[in-house]
Coordinates of C-alpha atoms and ligand atoms in Angstrom, one line a residue:
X1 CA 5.1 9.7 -15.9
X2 CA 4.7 5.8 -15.1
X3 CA 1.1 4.5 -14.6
X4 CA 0.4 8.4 -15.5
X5 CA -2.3 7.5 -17.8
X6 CA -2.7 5.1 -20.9
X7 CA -6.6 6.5 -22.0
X8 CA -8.2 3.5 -20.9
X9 CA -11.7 2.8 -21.5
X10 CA -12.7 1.9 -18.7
X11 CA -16.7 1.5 -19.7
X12 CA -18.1 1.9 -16.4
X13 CA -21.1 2.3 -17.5
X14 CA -21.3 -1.3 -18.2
X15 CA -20.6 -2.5 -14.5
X16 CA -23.9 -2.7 -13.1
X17 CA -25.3 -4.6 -16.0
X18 CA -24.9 -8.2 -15.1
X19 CA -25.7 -9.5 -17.9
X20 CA -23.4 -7.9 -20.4
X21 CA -20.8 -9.1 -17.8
X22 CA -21.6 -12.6 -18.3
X23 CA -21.9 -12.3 -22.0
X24 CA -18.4 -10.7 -22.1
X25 CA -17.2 -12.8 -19.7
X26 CA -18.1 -15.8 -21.9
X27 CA -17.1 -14.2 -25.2
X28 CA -14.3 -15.9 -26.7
X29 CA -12.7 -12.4 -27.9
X30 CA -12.1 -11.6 -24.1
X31 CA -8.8 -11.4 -22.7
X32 CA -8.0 -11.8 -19.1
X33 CA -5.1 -10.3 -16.7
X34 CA -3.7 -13.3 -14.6
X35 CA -2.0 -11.6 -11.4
X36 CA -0.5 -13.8 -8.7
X37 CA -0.4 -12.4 -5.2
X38 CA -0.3 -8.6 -6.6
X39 CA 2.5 -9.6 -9.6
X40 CA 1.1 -9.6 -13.1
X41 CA 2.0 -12.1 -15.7
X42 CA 4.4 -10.2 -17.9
X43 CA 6.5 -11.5 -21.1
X44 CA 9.8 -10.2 -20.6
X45 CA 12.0 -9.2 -23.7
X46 CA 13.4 -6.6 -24.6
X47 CA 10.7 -4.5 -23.1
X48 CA 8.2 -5.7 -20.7
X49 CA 4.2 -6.9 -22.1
X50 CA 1.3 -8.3 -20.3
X51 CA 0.1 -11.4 -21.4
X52 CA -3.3 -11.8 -22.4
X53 CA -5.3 -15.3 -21.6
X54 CA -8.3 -17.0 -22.9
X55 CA -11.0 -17.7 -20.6
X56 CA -10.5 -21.8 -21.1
X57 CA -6.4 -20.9 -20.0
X58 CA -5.5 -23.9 -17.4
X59 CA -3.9 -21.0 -15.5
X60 CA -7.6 -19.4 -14.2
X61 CA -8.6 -22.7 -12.8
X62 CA -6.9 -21.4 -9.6
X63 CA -8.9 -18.0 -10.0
X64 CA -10.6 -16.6 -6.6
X65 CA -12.4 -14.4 -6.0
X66 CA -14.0 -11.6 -8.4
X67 CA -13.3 -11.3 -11.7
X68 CA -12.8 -7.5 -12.3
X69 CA -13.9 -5.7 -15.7
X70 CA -10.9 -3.8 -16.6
X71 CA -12.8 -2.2 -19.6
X72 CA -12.8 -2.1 -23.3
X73 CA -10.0 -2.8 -25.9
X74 CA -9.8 0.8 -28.3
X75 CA -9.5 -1.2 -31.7
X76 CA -11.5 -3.7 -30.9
X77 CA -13.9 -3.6 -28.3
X78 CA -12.7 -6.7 -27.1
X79 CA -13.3 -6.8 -23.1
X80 CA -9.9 -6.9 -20.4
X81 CA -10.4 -8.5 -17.2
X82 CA -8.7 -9.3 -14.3
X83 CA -8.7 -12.6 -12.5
X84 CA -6.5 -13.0 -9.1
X85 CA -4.5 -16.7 -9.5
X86 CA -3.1 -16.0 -6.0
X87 CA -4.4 -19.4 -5.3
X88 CA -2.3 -21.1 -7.4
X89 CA 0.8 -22.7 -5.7
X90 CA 4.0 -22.7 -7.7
X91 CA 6.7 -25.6 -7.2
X92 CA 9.3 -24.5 -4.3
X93 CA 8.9 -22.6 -1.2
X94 CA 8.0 -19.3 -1.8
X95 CA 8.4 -16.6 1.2
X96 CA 7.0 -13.3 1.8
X97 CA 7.2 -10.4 -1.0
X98 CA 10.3 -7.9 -0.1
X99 CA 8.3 -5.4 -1.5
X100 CA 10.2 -3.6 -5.1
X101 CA 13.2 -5.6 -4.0
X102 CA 11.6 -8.6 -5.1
X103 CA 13.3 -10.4 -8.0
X104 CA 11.5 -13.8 -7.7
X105 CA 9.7 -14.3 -10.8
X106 CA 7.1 -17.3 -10.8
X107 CA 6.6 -19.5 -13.7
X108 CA 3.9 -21.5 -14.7
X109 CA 4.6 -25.1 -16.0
X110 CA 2.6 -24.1 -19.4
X111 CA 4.2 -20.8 -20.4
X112 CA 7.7 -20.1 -22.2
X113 CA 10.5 -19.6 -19.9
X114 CA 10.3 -15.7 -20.8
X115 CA 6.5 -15.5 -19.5
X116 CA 6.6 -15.2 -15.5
X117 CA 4.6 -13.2 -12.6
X118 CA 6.7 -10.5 -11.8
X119 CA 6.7 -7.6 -9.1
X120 CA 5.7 -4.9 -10.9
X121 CA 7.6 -2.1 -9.9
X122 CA 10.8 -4.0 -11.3
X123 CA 9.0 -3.7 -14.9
X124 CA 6.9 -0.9 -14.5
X125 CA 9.0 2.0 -16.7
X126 CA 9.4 -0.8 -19.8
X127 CA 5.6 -1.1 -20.1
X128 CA 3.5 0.9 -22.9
X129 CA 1.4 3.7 -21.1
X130 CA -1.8 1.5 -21.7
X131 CA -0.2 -1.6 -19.8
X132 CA 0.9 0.3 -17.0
X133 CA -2.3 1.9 -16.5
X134 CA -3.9 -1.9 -17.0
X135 CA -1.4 -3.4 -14.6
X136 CA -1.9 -0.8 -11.9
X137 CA -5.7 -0.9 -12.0
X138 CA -5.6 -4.5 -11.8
X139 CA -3.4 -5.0 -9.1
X140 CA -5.1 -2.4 -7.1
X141 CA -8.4 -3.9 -7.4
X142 CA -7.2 -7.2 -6.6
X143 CA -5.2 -6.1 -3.4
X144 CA -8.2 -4.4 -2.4
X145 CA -10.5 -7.6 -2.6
X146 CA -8.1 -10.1 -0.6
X147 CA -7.8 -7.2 2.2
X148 CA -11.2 -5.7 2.2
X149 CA -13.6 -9.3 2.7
X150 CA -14.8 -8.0 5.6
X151 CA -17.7 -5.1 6.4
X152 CA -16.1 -2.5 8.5
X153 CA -19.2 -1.9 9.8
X154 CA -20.5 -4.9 11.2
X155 CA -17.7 -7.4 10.5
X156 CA -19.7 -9.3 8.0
X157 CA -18.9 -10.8 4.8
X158 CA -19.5 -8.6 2.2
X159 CA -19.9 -9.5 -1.4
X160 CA -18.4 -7.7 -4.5
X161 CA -20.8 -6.2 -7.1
X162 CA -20.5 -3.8 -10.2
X163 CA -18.1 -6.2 -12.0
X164 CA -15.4 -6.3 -8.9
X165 CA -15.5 -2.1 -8.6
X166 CA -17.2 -2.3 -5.0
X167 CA -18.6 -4.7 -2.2
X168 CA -22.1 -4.6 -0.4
X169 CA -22.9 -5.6 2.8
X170 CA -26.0 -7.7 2.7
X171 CA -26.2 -7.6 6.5
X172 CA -26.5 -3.6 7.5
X173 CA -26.3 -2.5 3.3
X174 CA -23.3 -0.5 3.4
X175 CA -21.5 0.0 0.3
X176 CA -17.9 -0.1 -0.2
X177 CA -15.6 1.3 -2.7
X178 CA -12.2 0.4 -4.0
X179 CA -9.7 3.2 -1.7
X180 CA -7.0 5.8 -2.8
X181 CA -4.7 7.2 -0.6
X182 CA -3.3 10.3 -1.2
X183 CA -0.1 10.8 -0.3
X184 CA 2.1 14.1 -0.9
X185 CA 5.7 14.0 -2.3
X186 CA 7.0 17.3 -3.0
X187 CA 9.5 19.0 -4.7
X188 CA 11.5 21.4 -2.1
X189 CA 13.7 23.9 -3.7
X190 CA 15.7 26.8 -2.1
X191 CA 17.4 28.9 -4.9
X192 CA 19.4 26.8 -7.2
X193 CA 19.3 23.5 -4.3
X194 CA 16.8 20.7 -4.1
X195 CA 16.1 18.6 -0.5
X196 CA 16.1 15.3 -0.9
X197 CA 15.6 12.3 2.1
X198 CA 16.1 9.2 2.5
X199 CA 14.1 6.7 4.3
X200 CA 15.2 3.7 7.0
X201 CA 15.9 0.4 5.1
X202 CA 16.5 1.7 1.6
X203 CA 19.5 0.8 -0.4
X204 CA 22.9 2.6 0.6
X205 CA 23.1 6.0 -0.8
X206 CA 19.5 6.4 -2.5
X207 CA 18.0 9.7 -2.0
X208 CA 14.4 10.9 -3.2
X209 CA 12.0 13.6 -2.5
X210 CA 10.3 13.6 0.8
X211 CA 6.6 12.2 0.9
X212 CA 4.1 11.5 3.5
X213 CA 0.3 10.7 3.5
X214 CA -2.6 13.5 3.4
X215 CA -4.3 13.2 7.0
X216 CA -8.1 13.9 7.4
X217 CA -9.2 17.0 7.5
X218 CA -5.9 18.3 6.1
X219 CA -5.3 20.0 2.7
X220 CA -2.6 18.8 -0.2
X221 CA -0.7 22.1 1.0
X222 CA -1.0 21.4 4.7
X223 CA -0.2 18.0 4.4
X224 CA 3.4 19.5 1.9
X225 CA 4.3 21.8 4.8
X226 CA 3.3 19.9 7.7
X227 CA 5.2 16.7 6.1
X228 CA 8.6 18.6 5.6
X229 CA 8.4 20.4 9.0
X230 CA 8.0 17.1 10.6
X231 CA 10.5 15.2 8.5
X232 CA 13.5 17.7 8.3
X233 CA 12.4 20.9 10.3
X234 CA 11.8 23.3 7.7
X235 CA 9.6 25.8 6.8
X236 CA 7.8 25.7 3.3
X237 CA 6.4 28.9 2.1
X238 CA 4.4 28.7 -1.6
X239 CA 3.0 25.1 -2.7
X240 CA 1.9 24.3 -6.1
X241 CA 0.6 21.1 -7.7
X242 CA 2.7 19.6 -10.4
X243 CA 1.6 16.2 -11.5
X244 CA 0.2 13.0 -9.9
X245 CA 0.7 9.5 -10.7
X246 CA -1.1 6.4 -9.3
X247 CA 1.2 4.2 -7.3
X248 CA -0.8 1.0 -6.5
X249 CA 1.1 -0.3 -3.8
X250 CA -1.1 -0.9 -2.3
X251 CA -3.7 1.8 -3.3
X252 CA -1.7 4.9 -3.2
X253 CA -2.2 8.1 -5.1
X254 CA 1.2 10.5 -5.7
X255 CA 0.5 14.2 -5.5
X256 CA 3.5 15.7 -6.9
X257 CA 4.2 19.2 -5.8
X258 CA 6.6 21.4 -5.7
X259 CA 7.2 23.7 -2.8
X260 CA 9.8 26.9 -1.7
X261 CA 11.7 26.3 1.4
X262 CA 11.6 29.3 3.7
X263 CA 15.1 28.2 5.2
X264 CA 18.0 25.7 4.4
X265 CA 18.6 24.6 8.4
X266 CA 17.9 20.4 8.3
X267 CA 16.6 19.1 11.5
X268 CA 16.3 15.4 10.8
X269 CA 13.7 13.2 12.6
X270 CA 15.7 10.1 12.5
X271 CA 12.6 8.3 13.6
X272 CA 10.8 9.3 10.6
X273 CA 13.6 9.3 8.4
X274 CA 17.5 8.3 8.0
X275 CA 19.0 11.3 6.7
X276 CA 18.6 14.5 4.1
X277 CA 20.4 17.3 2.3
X278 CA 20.1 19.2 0.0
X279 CA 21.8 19.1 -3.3
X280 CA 22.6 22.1 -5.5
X281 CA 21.9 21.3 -9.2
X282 CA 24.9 20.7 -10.8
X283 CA 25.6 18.3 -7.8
X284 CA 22.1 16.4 -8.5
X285 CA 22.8 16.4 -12.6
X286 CA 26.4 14.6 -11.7
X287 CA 24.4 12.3 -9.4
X288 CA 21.9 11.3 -12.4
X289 CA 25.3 10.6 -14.6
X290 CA 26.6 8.7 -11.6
X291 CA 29.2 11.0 -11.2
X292 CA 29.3 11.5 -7.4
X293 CA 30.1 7.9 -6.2
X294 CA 27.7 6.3 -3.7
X295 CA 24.4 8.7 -4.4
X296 CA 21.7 7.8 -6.0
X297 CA 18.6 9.5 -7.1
X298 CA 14.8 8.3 -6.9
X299 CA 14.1 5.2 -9.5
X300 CA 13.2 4.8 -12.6
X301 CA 9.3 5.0 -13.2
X302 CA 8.8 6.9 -10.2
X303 CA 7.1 10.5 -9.9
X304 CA 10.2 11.7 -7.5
X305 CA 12.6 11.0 -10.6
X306 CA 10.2 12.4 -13.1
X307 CA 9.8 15.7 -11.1
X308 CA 13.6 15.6 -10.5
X309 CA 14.4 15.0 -14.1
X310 CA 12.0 17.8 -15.3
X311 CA 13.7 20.2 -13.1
X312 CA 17.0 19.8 -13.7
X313 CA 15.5 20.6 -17.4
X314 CA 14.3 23.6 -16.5
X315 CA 10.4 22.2 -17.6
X316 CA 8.2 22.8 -14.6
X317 CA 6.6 26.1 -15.4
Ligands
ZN1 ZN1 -22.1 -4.6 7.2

């Protein structure tokens, strides 16, 4: 699965030590993770590569903020940061993100046409495991500094520490930590049919399994049952886990599950969703070939279409 794991050494025993930070922040074998108002800088060929920089690049002038150790190179031990350029302003007007439907790429004046900060989820599936996981961490850790400057506490401003992996609050010394949110997206079967959903706003005729965050005090099952009840009105008997993937937009965490539906009866909440059904599973194979005209199934990359994909192949158990 996307983002589901590149082993990644992430060294974090090394955080606290400032002064193996500065020396690998200085050391000239160091490569550094430009990313530009959440979008990494990606060389786009064939498939899709982050590219490295120097510390002297004339890019991370416009660097804010901390500089977060992403960890350890396996081969060679070199260290991978993380710098956030979302200072820098490129030439034209530039609005805000659409979210994944964002096909602006931005291009800085010293790079090859091909090199440009890109919205990740429109690269995501091309990447090597490794560079996903690199490009999610990044991105996470970065979105969570510009929105997290403030102590939630007392309102003061806090400071980041441990190599960009928290923030302390000089004023009442709470600390805080990067978040994950889990959020459920489950798998609903009854007999040979799937239920799928779609949500308000999404392209015409895409459909993908239904999701919802975990509340407090609420379990991954609760949270499966409780989602689907609300969403569609039915009941879910058995739950199991499947597989997770972490979906750092902004700081998500995926819980795939898969769960048994107790009836077939859809009661849509149109306030909470647009519309479901369910689809048997030679309807959802023709939908994958594009052989039922105007449905579409769950991206590419994403958990929903791996789960899908993996049941239609008989390979959940
Ligand atoms: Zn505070």
């Amino acid at each position: 699965v996307t983002f589901g794991g590149g082993q990644l050494n992430r060294a974090a025993e090394l955080r606290g030590d400032k002064q193996e930070m500065r020396r690998l922040e200085a050391d000239p074998r160091t490569r550094i993770l430009a990313l530009w108002r959440g979008k990494p800088l990606v060389r786009q060929g064939e498939s899709a590569e982050l590219v490295w920089l120097e510390r002297t690049h004339a890019l991370l002038a416009h660097a804010s903020g901390p500089r977060v150790f992403l960890g350890l190179e396996a081969d060679s031990d070199a260290a991978l940061f993380a710098f956030d350029v979302s200072d820098w302003e490129p030439e034209g007007k530039v609005g805000p993100s659409p979210g994944f439907l964002d096909v602006t790429r931005q291009h800085f004046p010293d790079f090859a046409d091909d090199i440009r900060f890109v919205e990740l989820r429109s690269v995501m599936a091309e990447m090597t495991p490794l560079e996903a996981e690199l490009a999610a961490t990044g991105r996470s850790l970065a979105q969570w500094h510009r929105g997290h400057r403030f102590c939630p506490n007392c309102s003061s401003e806090t400071e980041p520490v441990m190599a960009g992996w928290e923030r302390t609050c000089a004023v009442c010394g709470r600390r805080h930590f990067p978040r994950t949110d889990p959020v459920v997206i489950m798998l609903v079967t009854h007999g040979n049919s799937v239920l799928l959903g779609r949500s308000h706003g999404w392209p015409e005729g895409m459909y993908s399994l239904l999701a919802g965050f975990v509340e407090p005090g609420e379990t991954i099952e609760a949270a499966v049952r409780r989602e689907v009840f609300e969403e569609v009105g039915v009941r879910v008997g058995r739950v199991g886990y499947l597989a997770s993937q972490p979906w750092p937009f902004p700081a998500s965490l995926m819980i795939g599950c898969r769960g048994e539906a107790l009836g077939r009866r859809l009661i849509v909440d149109d306030g909470e969703i647009d519309d479901a059904l369910w689809l048997s599973r030679e309807e959802a194979l023709d939908a994958i070939s594009g052989h039922r005209d105007g449905l579409f199934l769950a991206r590419r990359g994403s958990i929903a279409q791996f789960l899908l994909y993996n049941w239609l192949a008989d390979r959940l158990d």
